[in-house]
XYZ file of C-alpha atoms in Angstrom:
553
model
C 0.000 0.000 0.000
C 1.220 3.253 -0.578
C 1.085 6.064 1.704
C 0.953 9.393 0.217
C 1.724 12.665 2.460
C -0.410 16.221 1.800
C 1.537 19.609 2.833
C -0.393 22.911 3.273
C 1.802 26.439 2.958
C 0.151 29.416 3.971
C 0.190 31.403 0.732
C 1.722 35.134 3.076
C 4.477 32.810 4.216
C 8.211 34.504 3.380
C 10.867 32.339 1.771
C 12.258 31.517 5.140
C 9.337 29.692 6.209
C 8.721 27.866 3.006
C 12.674 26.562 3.588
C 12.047 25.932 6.975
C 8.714 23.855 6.380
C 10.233 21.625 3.750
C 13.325 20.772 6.193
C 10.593 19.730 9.179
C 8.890 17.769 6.108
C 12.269 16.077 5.053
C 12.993 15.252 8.796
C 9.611 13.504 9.653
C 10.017 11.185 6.711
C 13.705 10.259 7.410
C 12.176 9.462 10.704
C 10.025 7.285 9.440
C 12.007 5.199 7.292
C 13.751 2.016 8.656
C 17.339 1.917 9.694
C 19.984 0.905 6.763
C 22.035 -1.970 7.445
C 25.141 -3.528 5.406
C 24.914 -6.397 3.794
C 27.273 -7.992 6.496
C 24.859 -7.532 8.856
C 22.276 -8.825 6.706
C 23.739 -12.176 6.181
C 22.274 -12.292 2.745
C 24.407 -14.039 -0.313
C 25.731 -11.817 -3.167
C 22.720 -11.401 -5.696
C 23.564 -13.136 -8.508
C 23.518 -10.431 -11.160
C 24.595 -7.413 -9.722
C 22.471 -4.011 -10.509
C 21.168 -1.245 -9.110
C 17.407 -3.435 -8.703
C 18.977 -5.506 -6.034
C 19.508 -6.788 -3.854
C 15.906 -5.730 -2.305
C 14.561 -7.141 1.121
C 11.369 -9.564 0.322
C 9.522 -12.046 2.527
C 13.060 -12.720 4.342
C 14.840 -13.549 1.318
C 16.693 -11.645 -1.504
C 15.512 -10.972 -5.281
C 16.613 -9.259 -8.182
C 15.560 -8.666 -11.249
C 17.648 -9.682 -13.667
C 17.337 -13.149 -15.305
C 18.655 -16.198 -14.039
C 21.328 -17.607 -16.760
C 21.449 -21.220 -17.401
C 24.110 -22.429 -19.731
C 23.262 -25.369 -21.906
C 23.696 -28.792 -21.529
C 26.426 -30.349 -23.643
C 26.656 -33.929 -24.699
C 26.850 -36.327 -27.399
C 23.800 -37.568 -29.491
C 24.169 -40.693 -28.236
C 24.489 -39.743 -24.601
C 21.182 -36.993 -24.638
C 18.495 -39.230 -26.073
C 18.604 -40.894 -22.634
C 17.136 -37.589 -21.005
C 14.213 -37.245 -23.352
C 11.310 -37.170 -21.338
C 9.224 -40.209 -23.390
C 11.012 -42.849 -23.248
C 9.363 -45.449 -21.062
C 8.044 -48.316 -22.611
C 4.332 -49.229 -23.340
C 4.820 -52.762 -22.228
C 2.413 -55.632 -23.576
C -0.785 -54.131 -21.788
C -2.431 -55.520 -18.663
C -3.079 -58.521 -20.108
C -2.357 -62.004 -18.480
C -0.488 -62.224 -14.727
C 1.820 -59.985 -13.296
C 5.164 -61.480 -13.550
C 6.821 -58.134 -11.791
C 8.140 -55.391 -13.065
C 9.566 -53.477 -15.937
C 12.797 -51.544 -14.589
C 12.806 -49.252 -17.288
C 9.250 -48.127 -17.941
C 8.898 -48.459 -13.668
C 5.377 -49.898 -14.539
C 4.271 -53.699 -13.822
C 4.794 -56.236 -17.053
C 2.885 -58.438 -17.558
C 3.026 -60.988 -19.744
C 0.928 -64.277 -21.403
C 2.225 -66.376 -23.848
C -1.307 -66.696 -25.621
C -2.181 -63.421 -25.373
C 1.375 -62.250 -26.898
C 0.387 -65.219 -29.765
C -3.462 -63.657 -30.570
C -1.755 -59.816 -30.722
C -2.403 -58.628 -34.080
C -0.123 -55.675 -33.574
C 4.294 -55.291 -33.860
C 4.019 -56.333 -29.669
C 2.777 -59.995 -30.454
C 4.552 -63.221 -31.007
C 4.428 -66.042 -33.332
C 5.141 -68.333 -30.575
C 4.094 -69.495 -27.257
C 7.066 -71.695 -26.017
C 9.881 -69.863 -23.981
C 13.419 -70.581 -23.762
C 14.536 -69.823 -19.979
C 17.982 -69.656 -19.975
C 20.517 -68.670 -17.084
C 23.247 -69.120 -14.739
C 22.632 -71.196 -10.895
C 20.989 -69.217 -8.686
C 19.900 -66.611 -11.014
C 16.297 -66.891 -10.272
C 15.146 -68.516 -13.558
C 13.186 -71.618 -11.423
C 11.186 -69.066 -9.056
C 10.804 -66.768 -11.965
C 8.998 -69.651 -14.160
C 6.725 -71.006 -10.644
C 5.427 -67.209 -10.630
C 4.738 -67.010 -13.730
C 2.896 -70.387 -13.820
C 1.308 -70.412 -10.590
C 0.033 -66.508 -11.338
C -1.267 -67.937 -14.442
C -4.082 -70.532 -12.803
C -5.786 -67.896 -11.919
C -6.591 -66.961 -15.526
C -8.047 -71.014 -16.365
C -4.726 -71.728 -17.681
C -2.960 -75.389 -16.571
C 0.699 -76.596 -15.808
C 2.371 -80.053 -16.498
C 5.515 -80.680 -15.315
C 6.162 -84.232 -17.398
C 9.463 -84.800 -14.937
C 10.769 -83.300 -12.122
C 14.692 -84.240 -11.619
C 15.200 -82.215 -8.342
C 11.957 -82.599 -6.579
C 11.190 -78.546 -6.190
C 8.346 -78.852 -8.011
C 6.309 -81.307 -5.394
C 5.908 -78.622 -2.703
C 4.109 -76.354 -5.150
C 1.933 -79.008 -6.702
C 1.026 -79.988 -3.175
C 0.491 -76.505 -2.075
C -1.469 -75.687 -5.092
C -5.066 -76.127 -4.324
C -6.195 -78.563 -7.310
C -2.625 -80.266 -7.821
C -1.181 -84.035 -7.908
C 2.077 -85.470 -7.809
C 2.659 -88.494 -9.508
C 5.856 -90.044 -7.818
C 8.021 -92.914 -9.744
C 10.481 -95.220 -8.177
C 11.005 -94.879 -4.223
C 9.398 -98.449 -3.596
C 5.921 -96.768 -5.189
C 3.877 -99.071 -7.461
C 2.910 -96.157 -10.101
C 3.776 -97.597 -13.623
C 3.609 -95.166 -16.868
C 2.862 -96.742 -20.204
C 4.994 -94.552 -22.568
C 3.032 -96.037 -25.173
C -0.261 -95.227 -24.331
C -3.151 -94.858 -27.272
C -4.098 -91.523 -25.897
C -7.590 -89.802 -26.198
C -8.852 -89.632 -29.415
C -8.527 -86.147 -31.116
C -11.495 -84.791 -31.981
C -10.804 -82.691 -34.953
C -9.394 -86.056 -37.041
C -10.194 -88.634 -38.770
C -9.955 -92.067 -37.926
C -7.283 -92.903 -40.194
C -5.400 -89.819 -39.112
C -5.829 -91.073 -35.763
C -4.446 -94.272 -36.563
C -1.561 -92.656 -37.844
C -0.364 -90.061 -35.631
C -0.607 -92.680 -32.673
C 1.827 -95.343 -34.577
C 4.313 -92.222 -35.504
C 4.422 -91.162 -31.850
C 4.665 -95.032 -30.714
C 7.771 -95.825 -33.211
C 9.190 -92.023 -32.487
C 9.251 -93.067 -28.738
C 10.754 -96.416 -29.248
C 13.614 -95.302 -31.039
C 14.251 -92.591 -29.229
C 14.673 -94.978 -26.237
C 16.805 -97.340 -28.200
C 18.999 -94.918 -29.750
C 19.449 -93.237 -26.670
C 20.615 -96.204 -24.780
C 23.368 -96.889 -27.625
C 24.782 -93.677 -27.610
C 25.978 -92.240 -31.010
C 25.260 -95.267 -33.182
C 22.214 -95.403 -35.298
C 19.777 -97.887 -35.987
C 20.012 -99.262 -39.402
C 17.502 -100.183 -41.690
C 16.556 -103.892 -40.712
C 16.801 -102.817 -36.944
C 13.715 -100.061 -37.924
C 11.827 -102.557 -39.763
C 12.077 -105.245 -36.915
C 10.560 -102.352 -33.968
C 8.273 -101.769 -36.962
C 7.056 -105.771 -37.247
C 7.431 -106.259 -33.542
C 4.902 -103.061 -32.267
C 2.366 -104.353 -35.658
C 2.527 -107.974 -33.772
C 2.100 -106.553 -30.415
C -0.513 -103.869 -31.177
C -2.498 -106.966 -32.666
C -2.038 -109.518 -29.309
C -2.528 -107.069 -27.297
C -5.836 -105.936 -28.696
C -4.569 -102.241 -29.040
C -2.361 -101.929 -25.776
C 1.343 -102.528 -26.261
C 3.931 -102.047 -23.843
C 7.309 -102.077 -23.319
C 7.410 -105.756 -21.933
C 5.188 -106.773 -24.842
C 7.436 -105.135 -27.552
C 10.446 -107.044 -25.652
C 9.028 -109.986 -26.081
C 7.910 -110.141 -29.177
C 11.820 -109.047 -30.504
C 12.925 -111.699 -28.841
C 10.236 -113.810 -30.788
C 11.754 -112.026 -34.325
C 15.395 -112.837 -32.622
C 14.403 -116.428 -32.925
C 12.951 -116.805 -36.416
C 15.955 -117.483 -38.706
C 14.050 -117.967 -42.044
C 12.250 -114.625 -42.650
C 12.541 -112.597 -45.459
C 14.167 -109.431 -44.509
C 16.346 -111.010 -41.875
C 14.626 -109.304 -38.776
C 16.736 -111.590 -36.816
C 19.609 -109.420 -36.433
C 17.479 -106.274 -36.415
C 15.609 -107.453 -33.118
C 18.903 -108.274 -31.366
C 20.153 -104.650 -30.235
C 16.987 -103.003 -29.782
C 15.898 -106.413 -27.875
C 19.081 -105.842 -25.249
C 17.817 -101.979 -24.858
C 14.122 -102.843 -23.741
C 15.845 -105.316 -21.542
C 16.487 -102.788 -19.143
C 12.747 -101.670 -18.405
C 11.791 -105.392 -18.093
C 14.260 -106.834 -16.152
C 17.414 -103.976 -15.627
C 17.415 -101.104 -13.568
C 14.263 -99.303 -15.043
C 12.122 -102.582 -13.898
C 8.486 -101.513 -12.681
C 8.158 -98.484 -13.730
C 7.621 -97.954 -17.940
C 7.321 -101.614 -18.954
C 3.526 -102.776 -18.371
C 0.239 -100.732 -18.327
C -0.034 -97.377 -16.808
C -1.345 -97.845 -12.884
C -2.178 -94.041 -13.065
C -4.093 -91.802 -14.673
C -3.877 -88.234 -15.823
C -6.410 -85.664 -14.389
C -7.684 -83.755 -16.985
C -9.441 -81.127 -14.959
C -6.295 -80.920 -12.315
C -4.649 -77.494 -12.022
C -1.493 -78.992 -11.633
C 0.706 -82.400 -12.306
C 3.894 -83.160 -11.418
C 5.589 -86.411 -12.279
C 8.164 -86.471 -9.526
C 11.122 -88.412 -11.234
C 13.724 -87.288 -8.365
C 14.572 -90.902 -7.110
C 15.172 -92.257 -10.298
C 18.364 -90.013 -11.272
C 20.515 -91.270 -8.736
C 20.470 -94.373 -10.790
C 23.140 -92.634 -13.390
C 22.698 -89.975 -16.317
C 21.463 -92.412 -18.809
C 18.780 -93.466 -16.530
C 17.818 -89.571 -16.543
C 17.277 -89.484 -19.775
C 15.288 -92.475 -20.469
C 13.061 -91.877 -17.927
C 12.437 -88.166 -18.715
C 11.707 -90.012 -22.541
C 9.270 -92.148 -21.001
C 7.577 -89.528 -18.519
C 6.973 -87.194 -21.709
C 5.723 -89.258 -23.943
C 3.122 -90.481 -21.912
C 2.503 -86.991 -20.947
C 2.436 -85.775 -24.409
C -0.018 -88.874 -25.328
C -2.420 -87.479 -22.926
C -2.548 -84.095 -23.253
C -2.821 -84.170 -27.165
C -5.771 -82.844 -27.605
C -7.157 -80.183 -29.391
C -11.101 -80.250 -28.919
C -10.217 -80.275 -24.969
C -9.893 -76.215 -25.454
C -7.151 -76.330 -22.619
C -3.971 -74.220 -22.543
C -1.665 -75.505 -20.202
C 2.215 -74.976 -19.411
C 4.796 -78.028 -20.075
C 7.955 -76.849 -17.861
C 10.538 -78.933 -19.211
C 13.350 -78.818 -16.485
C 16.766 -79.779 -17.895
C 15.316 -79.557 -21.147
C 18.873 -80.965 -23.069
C 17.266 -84.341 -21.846
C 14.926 -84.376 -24.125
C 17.431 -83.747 -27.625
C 20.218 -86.214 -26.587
C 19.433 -88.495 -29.981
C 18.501 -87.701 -33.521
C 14.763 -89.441 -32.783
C 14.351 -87.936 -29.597
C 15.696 -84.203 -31.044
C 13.019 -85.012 -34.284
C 10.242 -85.740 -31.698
C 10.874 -82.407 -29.591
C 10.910 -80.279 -33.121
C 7.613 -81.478 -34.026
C 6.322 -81.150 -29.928
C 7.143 -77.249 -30.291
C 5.836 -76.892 -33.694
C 2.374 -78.336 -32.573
C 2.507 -76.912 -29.271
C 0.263 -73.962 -30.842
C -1.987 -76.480 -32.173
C -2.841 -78.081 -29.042
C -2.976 -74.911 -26.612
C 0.793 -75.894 -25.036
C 3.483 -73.518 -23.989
C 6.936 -75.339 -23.520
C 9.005 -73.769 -21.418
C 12.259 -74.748 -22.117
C 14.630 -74.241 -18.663
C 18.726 -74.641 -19.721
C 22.091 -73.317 -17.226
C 23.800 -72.203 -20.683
C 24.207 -72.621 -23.863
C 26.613 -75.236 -23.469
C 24.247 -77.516 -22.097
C 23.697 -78.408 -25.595
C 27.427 -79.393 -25.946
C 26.438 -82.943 -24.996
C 24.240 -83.026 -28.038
C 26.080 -85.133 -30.444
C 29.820 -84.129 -31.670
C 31.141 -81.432 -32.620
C 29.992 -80.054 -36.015
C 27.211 -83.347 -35.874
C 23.624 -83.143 -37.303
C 22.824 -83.598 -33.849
C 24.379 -80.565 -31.746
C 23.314 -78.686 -35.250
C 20.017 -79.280 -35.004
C 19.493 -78.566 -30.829
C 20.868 -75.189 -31.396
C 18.428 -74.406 -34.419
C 15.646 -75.949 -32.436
C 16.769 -73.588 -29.059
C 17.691 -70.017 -31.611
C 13.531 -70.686 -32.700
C 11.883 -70.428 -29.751
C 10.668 -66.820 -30.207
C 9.958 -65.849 -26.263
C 13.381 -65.788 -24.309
C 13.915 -65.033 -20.601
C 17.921 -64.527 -20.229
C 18.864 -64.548 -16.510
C 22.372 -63.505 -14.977
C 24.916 -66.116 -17.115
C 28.613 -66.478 -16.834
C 31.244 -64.467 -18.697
C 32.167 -67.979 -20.718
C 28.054 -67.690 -21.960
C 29.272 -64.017 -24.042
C 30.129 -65.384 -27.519
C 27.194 -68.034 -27.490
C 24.749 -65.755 -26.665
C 25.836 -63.512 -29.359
C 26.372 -66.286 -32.199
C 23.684 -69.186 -31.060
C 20.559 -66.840 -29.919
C 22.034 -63.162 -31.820
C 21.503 -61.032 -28.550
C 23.166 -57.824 -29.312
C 26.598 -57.063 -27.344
C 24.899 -54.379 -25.027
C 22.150 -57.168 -23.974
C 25.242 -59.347 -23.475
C 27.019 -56.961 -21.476
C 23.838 -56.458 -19.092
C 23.130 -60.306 -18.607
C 26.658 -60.710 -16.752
C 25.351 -57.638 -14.670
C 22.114 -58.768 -13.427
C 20.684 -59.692 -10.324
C 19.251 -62.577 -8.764
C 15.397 -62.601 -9.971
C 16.188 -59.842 -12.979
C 15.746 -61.489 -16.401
C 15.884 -59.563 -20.065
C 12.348 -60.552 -21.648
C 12.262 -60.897 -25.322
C 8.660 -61.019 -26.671
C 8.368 -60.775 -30.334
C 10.548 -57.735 -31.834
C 10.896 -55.892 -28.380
C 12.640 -56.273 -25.208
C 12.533 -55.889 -21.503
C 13.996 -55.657 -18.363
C 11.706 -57.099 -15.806
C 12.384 -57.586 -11.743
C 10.312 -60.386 -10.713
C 11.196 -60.478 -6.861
C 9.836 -56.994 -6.808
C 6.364 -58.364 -6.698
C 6.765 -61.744 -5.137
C 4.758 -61.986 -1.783
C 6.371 -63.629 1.034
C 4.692 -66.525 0.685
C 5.804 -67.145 -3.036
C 9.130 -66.144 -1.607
C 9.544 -69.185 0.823
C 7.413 -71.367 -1.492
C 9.895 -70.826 -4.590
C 12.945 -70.708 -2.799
C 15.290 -74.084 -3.601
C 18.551 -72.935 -1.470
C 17.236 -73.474 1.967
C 19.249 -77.167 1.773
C 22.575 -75.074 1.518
C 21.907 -71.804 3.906
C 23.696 -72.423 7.460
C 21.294 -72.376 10.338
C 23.694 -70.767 12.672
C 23.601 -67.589 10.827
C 19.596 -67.147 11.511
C 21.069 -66.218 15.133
C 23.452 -63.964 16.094
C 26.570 -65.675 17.901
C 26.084 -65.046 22.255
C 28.139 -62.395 23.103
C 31.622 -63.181 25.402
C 31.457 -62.192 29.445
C 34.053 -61.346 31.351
C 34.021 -64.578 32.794
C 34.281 -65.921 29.468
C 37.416 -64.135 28.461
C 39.024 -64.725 32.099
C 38.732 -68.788 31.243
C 40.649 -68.633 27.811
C 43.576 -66.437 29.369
C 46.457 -68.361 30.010
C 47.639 -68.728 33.394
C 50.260 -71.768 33.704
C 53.124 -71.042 32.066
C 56.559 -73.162 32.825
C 58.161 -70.531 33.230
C 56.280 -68.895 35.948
C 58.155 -68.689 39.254
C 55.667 -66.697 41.347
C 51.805 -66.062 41.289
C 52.420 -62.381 40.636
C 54.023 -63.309 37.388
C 50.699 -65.012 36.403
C 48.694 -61.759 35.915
C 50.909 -61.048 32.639
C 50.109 -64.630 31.052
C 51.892 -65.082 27.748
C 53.091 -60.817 27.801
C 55.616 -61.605 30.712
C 59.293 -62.078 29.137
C 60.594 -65.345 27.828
C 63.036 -66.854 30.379
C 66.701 -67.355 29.800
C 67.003 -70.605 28.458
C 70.873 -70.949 29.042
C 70.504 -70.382 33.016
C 67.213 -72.768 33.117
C 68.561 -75.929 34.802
C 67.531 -79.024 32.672
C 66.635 -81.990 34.805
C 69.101 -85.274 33.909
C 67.952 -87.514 31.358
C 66.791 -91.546 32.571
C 69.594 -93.574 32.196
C 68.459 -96.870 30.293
C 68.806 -98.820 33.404
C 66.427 -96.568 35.349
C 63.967 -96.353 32.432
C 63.731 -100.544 32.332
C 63.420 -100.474 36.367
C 60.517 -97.840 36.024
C 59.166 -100.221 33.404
C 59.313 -103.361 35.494
C-alpha cells in the first residue's frame, strides 16, 4: 500500500518559512524510514547479477531482477536421447499375470504367452514356447513357478512331465487342485509310454491311426537310440521295432507295452528264415528294452499305466527325483518315457485347454537324432494343441552334450533352441558371451547387461521388443519361501546372532600356567611376561636306560 503525504503552505508565508517547512517535512520522513544496514549484517548471499534493482529485502529472502542464466547442456547424441522425457516403454498391456516389473518403464509387465500369440499388432509373437535360460541361482526356477502359478488364476494349466530335483512337489502340493505323480522310491505307479491316448477330436480315424503309430515308433527309437549312444539304428533294426509293435498292437488288442514289444523281438530274434532277416534287427533293440523289463528301469515304464492323468487338475507333477541317482542315462530315459506319456495325454485339441509343459533340464529331451526329431515337431504343434513349452537350460553349453562337434545332432538342438521366439535370459557367466551372441544373436549391449544382473532380474524378449523385468519386486512372502530351492545349503547358525563373550568368558581362555612362571604375581601377565633365559634354566638329567627298564618293570 502506498502512503501518500499532503503539505499545506500558507500562501503570506516569506521564503524563510517555506525553507524551513520543507526541512521539518524532510525530517519527519527520514524518521520514518527504517534503519539501513550492510549487507554484512544482513547475512544475505551476493545477488547473482549485480544491478542497481537488487539486492531488495522480500519475505526474508533476496531478489533481483535480472534473469537467471542457465548455460546449456552439452553432450553427445548418443548420450542426450537418454534424457528425453518419453522414453518409457508401453509394455504388452495388462493382459495375463503380473510377472513383476519393468525396470525401465517403472510400470508392472505383464506378460501371457497366448495373449502375446493372438496380438495382431508389432508387440505380439508367433510363438508361445519360452526358452529360460541362465546361470545357478539366477532366479530362472522361481521366476517360471510365478509365472505359472500366477497364471491358474486366468483357467490356464501346468504339467511338469518330470521333475529331476523334486522342487516342483511342494508347489503341486500346495497348489489347491494339484497331484504329484511319484516314480520309483518303492511306489507301485507304472507309466505306459506307449499309451493310445484320447482320441482327437478334430481327425479322422485314419489320421488317428496314424499319428498314434508315428508317436509309438518315435518313442521307441528314441529310447533305443538313446541307450546306444551315437550309433544309429540301421535299416533292418527299424523294420524289426516296426514288425514287432504291428505284432504286439495286434495280441494285445490295441495296448502294447514295453514288456510286450520285448518280447515279441525276442520272438523275431528267434525266427531265422524270414525274409528281410529281422533276426539281427531285433537283437540290439531287444538288449535296450531289456532294461525296463528286467534292468534297472524294472516296474516303472514296462507294463500298463497304474495311473491316470487328471484332466481337470490345475497342476501335475511327475516327480522323477529318485530315479536319477540311478546314473545320467537313466535320466534321460526316464524323462523319454515320462513325456511321452505326458504328451499322449494331453494331445488334444477339442479339450480347449492351454496348459504350461515346464521342461526342467530340457537338453534331456534332444540327446538323440529321434528324440531331437520328436521335440521339433512337440514345439511346432505346441500352438496347435494350446501348449506352452518352457524350455529351462544353465547355458548354452548344455547343448554341448548333443552329439559331436559339427554333428547333425548338436546342429540341429541349437536351431531348435535359436527358434523359440519368447526368451527369458537370466544372470549367465562371462564364458556364456560369444554363445549368446552367435547361437541366440543377442546384441553385445544385452550381453554386457546379462553378466550384470541380479538374482530374480531377467531380459524378456517377446516378439521384436525387449525388456527388463524384476520379478522379486512383486513376489509376496509366501511365493518367496514357497519358490525358494537354497534353503538345503543356507547355514542355520547364521539365523542367530553368535552369544556375546562375558568377562568370565574371556578370564577362562587367558592363560595362566606357564613353565616358566616362578611366582603367582608373574601369572597376571600370562603369555606378555618375558621369555626366560634358556641358558641359566637348569635341565633336569635324562633316565639312564637302566632306570627307564626299572621304572618299566
Amino acid at each position: 500500500m502506498t502512503r501518500r503525504i499532503l503539505t499545506f503552505t500558507p500562501g503570506d508565508a516569506s521564503r524563510k518559512d517555506r525553507a524551513q517547512l520543507s526541512r521539518q517535512i524532510a525530517a519527519a520522513l527520514r524518521a520514518e524510514q527504517p534503519t539501513r544496514s550492510g549487507r554484512r549484517e544482513r547475512a544475505l548471499p551476493e545477488p547473482a547479477v549485480p544491478g542497481p534493482f537488487g539486492p531488495g529485502l522480500a519475505a526474508g529472502g533476496y531478489w533481483n531482477l535480472a534473469g537467471l542464466h542457465v548455460p546449456p547442456h552439452e553432450a553427445t547424441s548418443q548420450h542426450i536421447a537418454g534424457i528425453y522425457p518419453f522414453v518409457a516403454d508401453a509394455g504388452l498391456g495388462h493382459r495375463g499375470p503380473i510377472v513383476g516389473v519393468d525396470l525401465n518403464a517403472d510400470a508392472l509387465w505383464h506378460f501371457s504367452p497366448w495373449e502375446a500369440y493372438i496380438d495382431q499388432s508389432d508387440r505380439g509373437s508367433f510363438s508361445t514356447n519360452i526358452l529360460v535360460l541362465g546361470a545357478y541361482r539366477s532366479g530362472k526356477s522361481a521366476t517360471v513357478k510365478t509365472l505359472v502359478t500366477r497364471s491358474i488364476a486366468f483357467g490356464h494349466q501346468v504339467v511338469v512331465p518330470s521333475d529331476p530335483k523334486g522342487e516342483w512337489v511342494a508347489v503341486a502340493e500346495a497348489m489347491p487342485g494339484g497331484r504329484v505323480i511319484r516314480l520309483g522310491g518303492g511306489t507301485s505307479a507304472r507309466l505306459n509310454p506307449l499309451d493310445r491316448g484320447p482320441r482327437r477330436s478334430d481327425a479322422s480315424d485314419e489320421q488317428h491311426e496314424q499319428m498314434v503309430k508315428q508317436r509309438r515308433i518315435g518313442t521307441l527309437i528314441a529310447l533305443v537310440e538313446m541307450a546306444l549312444g551315437k550309433q544309429r539304428l540301421t535299416a533292418v533294426e527299424h523294420a524289426a521295432i516296426h514288425d514287432a509293435l504291428d505284432r504286439c498292437v495286434a495280441r494285445t488288442n490295441d495296448h502294447p507295452t514295453l514288456r510286450g514289444i520285448y518280447m515279441e523281438l525276442g520272438y523275431l530274434a528267434g525266427e531265422t528264415a524270414t525274409a528281410f532277416r529281422a533276426a539281427e534287427g531285433a537283437v540290439q533293440p531287444r538288449f535296450v528294452l531289456r532294461r525296463f523289463v528286467e534292468g534297472d528301469l524294472a516296474g516303472l515304464f514296462e507294463d500298463e499305466s497304474t495311473v491316470e492323468f487328471d484332466q481337470d487338475a490345475r497342476m501335475v507333477v511327475t516327480d522323477t527325483s529318485e530315479l536319477f541317482a540311478r546314473g545320467e542315462l537313466a535320466a534321460q530315459l526316464t524323462q523319454v518315457c515320462s513325456t511321452a506319456w505326458i504328451q499322449a495325454v494331453i494331445s488334444d485339441r477339442g479339450a480347449r485347454r492351454t496348459r504350461y509343459v515346464v521342461r526342467e533340464e530340457g537338453w534331456r529331451d534332444m540327446t538323440s537324432l529321434a528324440s531331437l526329431q520328436m521335440f521339433q515337431q512337440w514345439l511346432k504343434l505346441s500352438r496347435h494343441y494350446g501348449i506352452s513349452n518352457i524350455v529351462i537350460l544353465h547355458k548354452m553349453g548344455d547343448l554341448d552334450a548333443v552329439g559331436d562337434a559339427d554333428s547333425l545332432e548338436r546342429s540341429l538342438a541349437y536351431s531348435i533352441v535359436g527358434d523359440i521366439e519368447n526368451k527369458f535370459i537370466f544372470r549367465v557367466n562371462h564364458q556364456e558371451q560369444s554363445a549368446l551372441q552367435e547361437r541366440l544373436n543377442l546384441p553385445a549391449p544385452h550381453v554386457a547387461m546379462a553378466r550384470q544382473l541380479r538374482k530374480g532380474e531377467f531380459l524378456a524378449y517377446v516378439g521384436q521388443y525387449s525388456y527388463l523385468v524384476d520379478c522379486f519386486a512383486t513376489s509376496t512372502p509366501w511365493e518367496q519361501a514357497l519358490f525358494d530351492t537354497d534353503d538345503a545349503v543356507t547355514a542355520n547358525d547364521h539365523a542367530t546372532p553368535l552369544p556375546a563373550l562375558t568377562d568370565t568368558d574371556l578370564d577362562a581362555f587367558w592363560p595362566t600356567d606357564a613353565p616358566f612362571m616362578t611366582s603367582d604375581s608373574e601369572a597376571v601377565d600370562g603369555w606378555l611376561a618375558p621369555a626366560p633365559d634358556l641358558a641359566s634354566t637348569e635341565v633336569p638329567d635324562r633316565p639312564t636306560a637302566a632306570a627307564s627298564e626299572g621304572g618299566e618293570q
